[in-house]
Amino acid sequence: MNGLASRRRTMTEALRRVIHGQASVKDVARRAGVSAGTVSNVLNRPQLVHEVSRRRVEQAMVDLGFVRNESARQLRGGLSRTLGYVMLDAANPFFTDVANGADHVAEERGLSLFLCNSRNTAARERALLRRLEEQRVQGVLVTPTDSDSPWLAELAGRGTPLVIVDRTPTSGRFCSVSVDDVRGGRLAVGHLVALGHRRVAYVGGPDSLGQVRDRLVGARLAWQEAGLRAGDLRVIRTSDLGVADGRSAGERLAGLPRDGRPTAAFCANDLVALGLLQQANLSGLRVPEDLAIVGYDDIDFAAAAAVPLTSVRQPRLEMGRTAARMLLLEAEEDQHQHEQVEFVPDLVVRRSTKS
């Protein structure tokens, strides 16, 4: 009788935990008729469990409404099953495409990718990195406001694996994935020069962003190689890299005297180029007859614009996948050698430069 009462109490306690969403590994093991160790293997190393036993355990989990206590597992293991990506600007589809590539790799490894938006602000970037460290993420991808920031080195020094995305740090102390932006700038302006343009504007900013500086360096190299006057490559600076910044630049450009106005513009990214395209249409400038436009990134909206946009293409998804693989490799290797991967961009020509 005592044995029956004990079993009833056990069943009642298990039922109580199920009702409150607290079914335990032991409850699942009892239901499936296996050991708690077998249940643990199903959760963490299912390849070690015979298929018949694994199915019984999985069915018991469904029957009991078992939910894995991930926070408790993290406390025991010391790390979460999460990667972090601190992107520069979540409003820019380039970064969300990179994140999508990284997320594919994370999903393959049973991990989650936590996305953060620094909004191109150093203080916010630092706060986000601190929170990710506190959450014990397995590693961090970051497109930094400054790839040589001492804060990044401090984070890595405390043991959090870190990969720089879309920049190459001068120190070489981190893994990084980037694109040759100098080459991209040369491709863009070289294309415009080949089409006969002799007054060109470079539109972008702020100068604190390495991408903006490198694309301008490439533009100037192409201009010099063509033997053109330096002053005829005009720089129109913007405070940011959004559509509104492109529209503002378009107003300034349209207000210039016709005989000195650039006949083409190379924009630091596609969002600026799309804003410039909008404003050109509003100002009565025909694209490309009065103003040819080249963007950068080749986001999906570039091809879908009212006048399809010529753009320098970056392999966004592959950048994200490569960065995530490098991050996981660094997290797993005791003697890790940092690597800087640089992709080569290519130019996609559409109607915004060539009718």
Coordinates of C-alpha atoms in Angstrom, one line a residue, residues 17 40 65 68 108 119 121 127 140 178 182 185 188 201 203 230 232 247 256-257 259 275 286 309 312 342 346:
R17 CA 5.2 20.1 -13.0
S40 CA 20.4 14.0 -21.8
G65 CA 5.1 19.3 -22.8
R68 CA 14.5 22.4 -22.3
E108 CA 23.2 24.7 -39.1
R119 CA 23.2 53.1 -35.3
T121 CA 27.3 55.3 -32.6
A127 CA 27.1 49.1 -24.6
V140 CA 30.5 38.3 -31.7
S178 CA 35.6 42.6 -46.0
V182 CA 39.3 50.9 -53.1
G185 CA 35.6 52.9 -56.1
A188 CA 32.5 52.8 -60.4
A201 CA 30.5 63.9 -58.0
V203 CA 28.4 61.5 -52.7
A230 CA 41.4 66.7 -59.8
D232 CA 36.4 68.0 -61.7
R247 CA 17.8 63.5 -51.5
L256 CA 24.7 74.0 -59.2
P257 CA 25.1 76.1 -62.4
D259 CA 27.7 74.5 -67.1
G275 CA 17.7 59.1 -52.7
R286 CA 16.8 62.8 -66.5
L309 CA 20.5 51.3 -60.6
V312 CA 29.1 47.9 -57.2
E342 CA 38.9 40.2 -48.6
D346 CA 32.2 43.6 -59.3

